[in-house]
């Protein structure tokens, strides 16, 4: 008679049914299932197209220009993308960029402040805007689309009304001769020479922000919370996740990103038009969606938003280098958005049947 311990030799393992262990998919299949897979293919196609039809596109200087155009959209698409992964939208992000720039320059000019003082005060205003949006969405239960649409209209009106009231014009006066302007410009709007090519510092900031966001999403508890609240906030709340805190912080993140891009605009051009930014919120959302962020929430990557913004930059500048009518820009952008939505939908259906 054998005991249970003798029934299976120590050097052997008990037989396991192959059907009970899911087979690990090949690397190429796992790569294609990534949210940003379709955007990578789109980026390659767009890059190859303009390399073929626009000789000027092939230079390092042109590539630097493409990266610059991508970076300002990319910083905002990153923050908007994180918010969308969390299951919400922010339609006020475009005019919020202008609000931050206007606040900083008008406080500096009219109160004779150091430029850095205006920068900090405008940051506080940005945090207040993000907090307002987030708290209102969570406390009222209304769709963030409606709440931030209202914020968009209010900020647009404030931008124009206050600027005209203070300056008697729709643009702000120059603050380039004020103390602290030079050092602030170094941080937000300077250029770095790499070899013979000048690269805007926003490109480096963009890459840093993408790296930080990637770490947060995949290596921190807060990153897990973002995916959880975007997938099903009721289930997330039942698991003890602070849904309200997470979403309010994501709204603040969008406003802080808008402030940062606003500071770049201010210190790069020294003057701000009160009507700027209207419509840019859709570009930020488009960049995120092209990069694989789900409109339903719960899915997306920081790297994907960067690829989406890079596609935007290539189309924006590639059309110029190719000498095409600028009207083609909207067509290409719309086509890329449609392809991204269709490919994401097809991928979701394919994964759900497995």
CSV table of C-alpha atoms in Angstrom, one decimal:
chain,number,residue,atom,x,y,z
A,1,UNK,CA,0.0,0.0,0.0
A,2,UNK,CA,1.4,3.4,-0.9
A,3,UNK,CA,0.9,6.6,0.9
A,4,UNK,CA,-0.1,9.9,-0.8
A,5,UNK,CA,3.5,11.1,-0.6
A,6,UNK,CA,4.7,8.1,-2.5
A,7,UNK,CA,2.2,8.2,-5.3
A,8,UNK,CA,4.1,10.9,-7.1
A,9,UNK,CA,7.9,10.8,-7.2
A,10,UNK,CA,9.6,13.8,-5.7
A,11,UNK,CA,11.5,14.4,-8.9
A,12,UNK,CA,8.4,14.5,-11.1
A,13,UNK,CA,5.4,16.8,-11.2
A,14,UNK,CA,1.8,15.7,-11.4
A,15,UNK,CA,0.5,15.7,-14.9
A,16,UNK,CA,-1.4,18.8,-15.9
A,17,UNK,CA,-4.0,19.0,-18.6
A,18,UNK,CA,-2.7,21.3,-21.4
A,19,UNK,CA,-6.1,22.7,-21.8
A,20,UNK,CA,-6.1,24.0,-18.2
A,21,UNK,CA,-3.1,26.2,-18.8
A,22,UNK,CA,-3.7,29.2,-21.2
A,23,UNK,CA,-1.0,29.3,-23.9
A,24,UNK,CA,1.2,32.3,-23.9
A,25,UNK,CA,0.6,34.3,-27.0
A,26,UNK,CA,3.5,35.0,-29.3
A,27,UNK,CA,5.3,38.3,-28.9
A,28,UNK,CA,3.9,39.7,-32.2
A,29,UNK,CA,0.4,39.0,-31.0
A,30,UNK,CA,1.0,40.7,-27.7
A,31,UNK,CA,2.5,43.6,-29.5
A,32,UNK,CA,-0.5,44.0,-31.8
A,33,UNK,CA,-2.8,43.9,-28.7
A,34,UNK,CA,-1.1,47.0,-27.2
A,35,UNK,CA,-3.4,50.1,-27.2
A,36,UNK,CA,-0.8,52.1,-29.2
A,37,UNK,CA,-0.1,49.4,-31.8
A,38,UNK,CA,-2.3,51.0,-34.5
A,39,UNK,CA,-0.9,54.4,-33.9
A,40,UNK,CA,2.7,53.1,-34.4
A,41,UNK,CA,1.7,51.8,-37.7
A,42,UNK,CA,0.0,55.1,-38.6
A,43,UNK,CA,3.1,57.0,-37.6
A,44,UNK,CA,5.3,54.8,-39.8
A,45,UNK,CA,2.9,55.3,-42.8
A,46,UNK,CA,2.7,59.1,-42.3
A,47,UNK,CA,6.5,59.4,-41.9
A,48,UNK,CA,7.1,57.3,-45.0
A,49,UNK,CA,4.6,59.4,-47.0
A,50,UNK,CA,6.2,62.8,-46.2
A,51,UNK,CA,9.7,61.4,-46.6
A,52,UNK,CA,8.7,60.4,-50.1
A,53,UNK,CA,6.8,63.5,-51.2
A,54,UNK,CA,8.6,66.3,-49.3
A,55,UNK,CA,12.4,66.5,-49.7
A,56,UNK,CA,12.6,69.3,-47.1
A,57,UNK,CA,11.0,66.9,-44.6
A,58,UNK,CA,14.2,64.7,-44.7
A,59,UNK,CA,16.5,67.2,-42.9
A,60,UNK,CA,17.3,67.3,-39.2
A,61,UNK,CA,16.1,70.8,-39.0
A,62,UNK,CA,12.7,69.8,-40.3
A,63,UNK,CA,12.5,66.9,-37.9
A,64,UNK,CA,13.2,69.4,-35.0
A,65,UNK,CA,10.3,71.5,-36.2
A,66,UNK,CA,8.1,68.5,-36.3
A,67,UNK,CA,9.1,67.6,-32.7
A,68,UNK,CA,8.3,71.1,-31.6
A,69,UNK,CA,4.9,71.1,-33.1
A,70,UNK,CA,4.3,67.7,-31.5
A,71,UNK,CA,5.6,68.7,-28.1
A,72,UNK,CA,3.1,71.5,-27.3
A,73,UNK,CA,0.2,69.3,-28.4
A,74,UNK,CA,1.8,66.2,-26.8
A,75,UNK,CA,2.1,67.7,-23.3
A,76,UNK,CA,-1.6,68.5,-23.4
A,77,UNK,CA,-2.6,65.2,-25.0
A,78,UNK,CA,-0.7,63.4,-22.3
A,79,UNK,CA,-2.7,65.1,-19.5
A,80,UNK,CA,-6.0,64.8,-21.4
A,81,UNK,CA,-5.2,61.2,-22.2
A,82,UNK,CA,-4.7,60.3,-18.5
A,83,UNK,CA,-8.0,62.0,-17.7
A,84,UNK,CA,-9.7,60.0,-20.5
A,85,UNK,CA,-8.2,56.7,-19.1
A,86,UNK,CA,-9.8,57.8,-15.9
A,87,UNK,CA,-13.1,58.0,-17.7
A,88,UNK,CA,-13.6,61.8,-18.0
A,89,UNK,CA,-13.2,64.6,-20.6
A,90,UNK,CA,-12.1,68.2,-20.3
A,91,UNK,CA,-13.3,70.6,-23.0
A,92,UNK,CA,-11.9,73.6,-21.3
A,93,UNK,CA,-8.3,72.6,-21.8
A,94,UNK,CA,-7.8,74.7,-24.9
A,95,UNK,CA,-8.8,78.0,-23.5
A,96,UNK,CA,-7.3,77.1,-20.1
A,97,UNK,CA,-3.9,77.4,-21.8
A,98,UNK,CA,-4.7,81.0,-22.8
A,99,UNK,CA,-6.1,81.7,-19.3
A,100,UNK,CA,-2.9,80.8,-17.6
A,101,UNK,CA,-0.8,82.9,-20.0
A,102,UNK,CA,-3.1,85.9,-19.7
A,103,UNK,CA,-3.2,85.7,-15.9
A,104,UNK,CA,0.6,85.6,-15.6
A,105,UNK,CA,1.3,88.5,-18.1
A,106,UNK,CA,-1.4,90.8,-16.8
A,107,UNK,CA,-0.5,90.4,-13.2
A,108,UNK,CA,3.1,90.9,-14.0
A,109,UNK,CA,2.5,94.0,-16.1
A,110,UNK,CA,-0.1,95.8,-14.0
A,111,UNK,CA,1.2,94.9,-10.6
A,112,UNK,CA,4.9,95.3,-11.6
A,113,UNK,CA,5.8,91.8,-10.4
A,114,UNK,CA,8.8,89.6,-11.0
A,115,UNK,CA,7.9,87.3,-13.9
A,116,UNK,CA,8.3,84.3,-11.6
A,117,UNK,CA,5.7,85.7,-9.2
A,118,UNK,CA,3.2,85.8,-12.1
A,119,UNK,CA,4.1,82.3,-13.1
A,120,UNK,CA,3.4,81.0,-9.5
A,121,UNK,CA,0.1,82.9,-9.2
A,122,UNK,CA,-1.1,81.7,-12.5
A,123,UNK,CA,-0.3,78.1,-11.4
A,124,UNK,CA,-2.6,78.6,-8.4
A,125,UNK,CA,-5.3,79.8,-10.7
A,126,UNK,CA,-4.8,76.7,-12.9
A,127,UNK,CA,-5.1,74.4,-9.9
A,128,UNK,CA,-8.3,76.2,-8.9
A,129,UNK,CA,-9.8,75.7,-12.4
A,130,UNK,CA,-8.9,72.0,-12.3
A,131,UNK,CA,-10.3,71.6,-8.8
A,132,UNK,CA,-13.5,73.4,-9.8
A,133,UNK,CA,-14.1,71.1,-12.8
A,134,UNK,CA,-13.2,67.9,-10.9
A,135,UNK,CA,-15.3,68.7,-7.8
A,136,UNK,CA,-18.3,69.8,-9.8
A,137,UNK,CA,-18.2,66.7,-11.9
A,138,UNK,CA,-18.0,64.4,-8.9
A,139,UNK,CA,-20.4,66.2,-6.6
A,140,UNK,CA,-23.2,66.8,-9.2
A,141,UNK,CA,-22.9,63.5,-11.1
A,142,UNK,CA,-23.2,65.4,-14.3
A,143,UNK,CA,-21.3,64.3,-17.4
A,144,UNK,CA,-17.8,65.9,-17.5
A,145,UNK,CA,-18.5,66.8,-21.1
A,146,UNK,CA,-21.2,69.2,-20.0
A,147,UNK,CA,-19.4,70.6,-17.0
A,148,UNK,CA,-16.2,71.4,-18.9
A,149,UNK,CA,-18.2,72.8,-21.8
A,150,UNK,CA,-19.6,75.3,-19.4
A,151,UNK,CA,-16.1,76.0,-18.1
A,152,UNK,CA,-14.9,76.4,-21.7
A,153,UNK,CA,-17.5,79.1,-22.3
A,154,UNK,CA,-16.9,80.9,-19.0
A,155,UNK,CA,-13.1,80.9,-19.5
A,156,UNK,CA,-13.4,82.1,-23.1
A,157,UNK,CA,-15.6,85.0,-22.0
A,158,UNK,CA,-13.3,85.9,-19.1
A,159,UNK,CA,-10.3,85.8,-21.3
A,160,UNK,CA,-11.8,88.3,-23.7
A,161,UNK,CA,-13.7,90.5,-21.2
A,162,UNK,CA,-10.9,90.9,-18.7
A,163,UNK,CA,-8.2,91.5,-21.3
A,164,UNK,CA,-10.2,94.2,-23.0
A,165,UNK,CA,-11.1,95.7,-19.6
A,166,UNK,CA,-7.5,95.8,-18.4
A,167,UNK,CA,-5.6,96.5,-21.6
A,168,UNK,CA,-8.3,98.1,-23.9
A,169,UNK,CA,-7.2,95.6,-26.5
A,170,UNK,CA,-7.5,91.9,-27.2
A,171,UNK,CA,-3.7,91.2,-26.7
A,172,UNK,CA,-1.4,91.8,-23.8
A,173,UNK,CA,1.5,94.2,-23.6
A,174,UNK,CA,5.1,93.1,-23.7
A,175,UNK,CA,6.7,92.0,-20.4
A,176,UNK,CA,10.1,91.1,-21.8
A,177,UNK,CA,11.8,94.0,-19.9
A,178,UNK,CA,10.5,92.8,-16.5
A,179,UNK,CA,12.7,91.2,-13.9
A,180,UNK,CA,12.8,87.4,-14.1
A,181,UNK,CA,11.7,87.2,-17.8
A,182,UNK,CA,15.0,85.8,-19.0
A,183,UNK,CA,15.3,83.0,-16.5
A,184,UNK,CA,11.6,82.1,-17.0
A,185,UNK,CA,12.1,82.0,-20.7
A,186,UNK,CA,15.1,79.6,-20.2
A,187,UNK,CA,12.8,77.2,-18.4
A,188,UNK,CA,9.7,77.4,-20.6
A,189,UNK,CA,10.7,78.6,-24.0
A,190,UNK,CA,14.5,78.3,-24.7
A,191,UNK,CA,16.2,76.2,-27.3
A,192,UNK,CA,19.0,73.6,-26.9
A,193,UNK,CA,21.6,73.1,-29.6
A,194,UNK,CA,22.3,69.4,-30.4
A,195,UNK,CA,25.0,69.2,-33.0
A,196,UNK,CA,23.9,71.7,-35.7
A,197,UNK,CA,20.2,71.5,-34.8
A,198,UNK,CA,18.3,73.7,-32.4
A,199,UNK,CA,15.7,71.8,-30.4
A,200,UNK,CA,13.0,73.6,-28.3
A,201,UNK,CA,13.1,72.8,-24.7
A,202,UNK,CA,9.4,71.8,-24.8
A,203,UNK,CA,10.5,68.7,-26.6
A,204,UNK,CA,12.6,67.6,-23.7
A,205,UNK,CA,9.9,68.5,-21.2
A,206,UNK,CA,7.5,66.5,-23.2
A,207,UNK,CA,9.7,63.4,-23.1
A,208,UNK,CA,10.2,63.8,-19.4
A,209,UNK,CA,6.5,64.1,-18.7
A,210,UNK,CA,5.8,61.0,-20.8
A,211,UNK,CA,8.4,59.0,-18.9
A,212,UNK,CA,7.0,60.2,-15.5
A,213,UNK,CA,3.4,59.4,-16.6
A,214,UNK,CA,4.4,55.9,-17.8
A,215,UNK,CA,6.0,55.2,-14.5
A,216,UNK,CA,3.0,56.4,-12.6
A,217,UNK,CA,0.6,54.4,-14.7
A,218,UNK,CA,2.4,51.1,-14.5
A,219,UNK,CA,4.5,51.2,-11.3
A,220,UNK,CA,2.4,53.0,-8.7
A,221,UNK,CA,-0.8,52.4,-6.9
A,222,UNK,CA,-2.2,55.6,-8.2
A,223,UNK,CA,-1.7,54.4,-11.7
A,224,UNK,CA,-3.7,51.3,-10.9
A,225,UNK,CA,-6.4,53.5,-9.5
A,226,UNK,CA,-6.6,55.5,-12.7
A,227,UNK,CA,-7.3,52.4,-14.8
A,228,UNK,CA,-9.8,51.1,-12.2
A,229,UNK,CA,-11.9,54.3,-12.0
A,230,UNK,CA,-11.9,54.5,-15.8
A,231,UNK,CA,-13.0,50.9,-16.2
A,232,UNK,CA,-15.8,51.0,-13.6
A,233,UNK,CA,-15.9,53.7,-11.0
A,234,UNK,CA,-18.6,52.0,-9.0
A,235,UNK,CA,-16.6,48.8,-8.8
A,236,UNK,CA,-13.5,50.8,-7.9
A,237,UNK,CA,-15.3,52.6,-5.1
A,238,UNK,CA,-16.6,49.3,-3.8
A,239,UNK,CA,-12.9,48.1,-3.6
A,240,UNK,CA,-12.0,51.2,-1.5
A,241,UNK,CA,-10.4,53.3,-4.2
A,242,UNK,CA,-10.8,57.0,-3.5
A,243,UNK,CA,-12.6,57.7,-6.8
A,244,UNK,CA,-13.3,61.4,-6.2
A,245,UNK,CA,-9.8,62.1,-5.2
A,246,UNK,CA,-8.3,60.3,-8.2
A,247,UNK,CA,-10.6,62.1,-10.7
A,248,UNK,CA,-10.1,65.6,-9.2
A,249,UNK,CA,-6.4,65.1,-9.3
A,250,UNK,CA,-6.6,64.1,-13.0
A,251,UNK,CA,-8.6,67.3,-13.7
A,252,UNK,CA,-6.0,69.3,-11.9
A,253,UNK,CA,-3.3,67.5,-14.0
A,254,UNK,CA,-5.0,68.8,-17.2
A,255,UNK,CA,-5.1,72.4,-15.8
A,256,UNK,CA,-1.5,72.2,-14.7
A,257,UNK,CA,-0.4,71.0,-18.2
A,258,UNK,CA,-2.5,73.9,-19.7
A,259,UNK,CA,-0.6,76.3,-17.4
A,260,UNK,CA,2.7,74.9,-18.5
A,261,UNK,CA,1.9,75.2,-22.2
A,262,UNK,CA,0.5,78.7,-21.5
A,263,UNK,CA,3.8,79.7,-19.9
A,264,UNK,CA,5.6,78.5,-23.0
A,265,UNK,CA,3.3,80.6,-25.2
A,266,UNK,CA,3.9,83.7,-23.0
A,267,UNK,CA,7.7,83.5,-22.8
A,268,UNK,CA,8.2,82.4,-26.4
A,269,UNK,CA,6.1,85.1,-28.0
A,270,UNK,CA,6.0,87.8,-25.2
A,271,UNK,CA,2.4,88.6,-25.9
A,272,UNK,CA,-0.9,86.6,-25.7
A,273,UNK,CA,-4.0,87.0,-27.8
A,274,UNK,CA,-7.2,86.7,-25.7
A,275,UNK,CA,-9.0,84.6,-28.3
A,276,UNK,CA,-6.3,81.9,-28.6
A,277,UNK,CA,-6.9,78.3,-27.7
A,278,UNK,CA,-10.4,77.9,-28.9
A,279,UNK,CA,-10.7,74.5,-30.7
A,280,UNK,CA,-7.4,73.2,-29.5
A,281,UNK,CA,-9.2,71.0,-26.9
A,282,UNK,CA,-10.3,68.7,-29.8
A,283,UNK,CA,-6.7,68.4,-31.0
A,284,UNK,CA,-5.7,67.2,-27.6
A,285,UNK,CA,-8.4,64.6,-27.5
A,286,UNK,CA,-7.7,63.6,-31.0
A,287,UNK,CA,-4.0,63.1,-30.2
A,288,UNK,CA,-4.9,60.9,-27.2
A,289,UNK,CA,-7.4,58.8,-29.2
A,290,UNK,CA,-5.0,58.4,-32.2
A,291,UNK,CA,-2.5,57.2,-29.6
A,292,UNK,CA,-4.9,54.4,-28.5
A,293,UNK,CA,-6.7,55.9,-25.5
A,294,UNK,CA,-10.2,54.5,-25.2
A,295,UNK,CA,-13.1,57.0,-25.4
A,296,UNK,CA,-14.8,54.7,-22.8
A,297,UNK,CA,-12.0,55.0,-20.3
A,298,UNK,CA,-9.9,52.3,-18.6
A,299,UNK,CA,-7.4,51.8,-21.5
A,300,UNK,CA,-4.5,53.7,-22.9
A,301,UNK,CA,-0.8,54.5,-22.5
A,302,UNK,CA,1.3,57.7,-22.0
A,303,UNK,CA,3.5,56.5,-24.9
A,304,UNK,CA,0.5,56.2,-27.1
A,305,UNK,CA,-0.5,59.8,-26.5
A,306,UNK,CA,3.1,60.8,-27.5
A,307,UNK,CA,2.8,58.8,-30.7
A,308,UNK,CA,-0.6,60.4,-31.5
A,309,UNK,CA,0.9,63.9,-30.9
A,310,UNK,CA,3.9,63.0,-33.1
A,311,UNK,CA,1.5,62.0,-35.9
A,312,UNK,CA,-0.1,65.4,-35.5
A,313,UNK,CA,3.3,67.2,-35.7
A,314,UNK,CA,4.3,65.2,-38.9
A,315,UNK,CA,1.0,66.0,-40.6
A,316,UNK,CA,1.0,69.7,-39.5
A,317,UNK,CA,4.6,70.3,-40.8
A,318,UNK,CA,4.7,67.7,-43.5
A,319,UNK,CA,1.9,69.4,-45.5
A,320,UNK,CA,3.9,72.6,-45.4
A,321,UNK,CA,7.1,71.0,-46.5
A,322,UNK,CA,5.2,69.2,-49.3
A,323,UNK,CA,3.8,72.5,-50.5
A,324,UNK,CA,0.2,71.2,-50.2
A,325,UNK,CA,-2.9,73.3,-49.5
A,326,UNK,CA,-3.1,73.6,-45.7
A,327,UNK,CA,-6.8,72.6,-45.9
A,328,UNK,CA,-5.5,69.0,-46.3
A,329,UNK,CA,-4.4,69.1,-42.7
A,330,UNK,CA,-7.9,68.7,-41.3
A,331,UNK,CA,-8.6,65.9,-43.8
A,332,UNK,CA,-5.5,63.9,-42.8
A,333,UNK,CA,-6.2,64.5,-39.1
A,334,UNK,CA,-9.8,63.3,-39.5
A,335,UNK,CA,-8.7,60.3,-41.4
A,336,UNK,CA,-6.2,59.3,-38.8
A,337,UNK,CA,-8.8,59.7,-36.1
A,338,UNK,CA,-11.3,57.6,-37.9
A,339,UNK,CA,-8.7,54.8,-38.5
A,340,UNK,CA,-7.7,55.0,-34.9
A,341,UNK,CA,-11.3,54.6,-33.6
A,342,UNK,CA,-12.1,51.8,-36.0
A,343,UNK,CA,-8.9,49.9,-35.2
A,344,UNK,CA,-9.4,50.3,-31.5
A,345,UNK,CA,-13.0,49.1,-31.9
A,346,UNK,CA,-11.8,46.1,-33.9
A,347,UNK,CA,-9.2,45.2,-31.3
A,348,UNK,CA,-11.7,45.4,-28.5
A,349,UNK,CA,-14.1,43.0,-30.3
A,350,UNK,CA,-11.2,40.6,-31.1
A,351,UNK,CA,-10.0,40.6,-27.5
A,352,UNK,CA,-13.6,40.1,-26.2
A,353,UNK,CA,-14.0,36.9,-28.3
A,354,UNK,CA,-10.8,35.3,-27.0
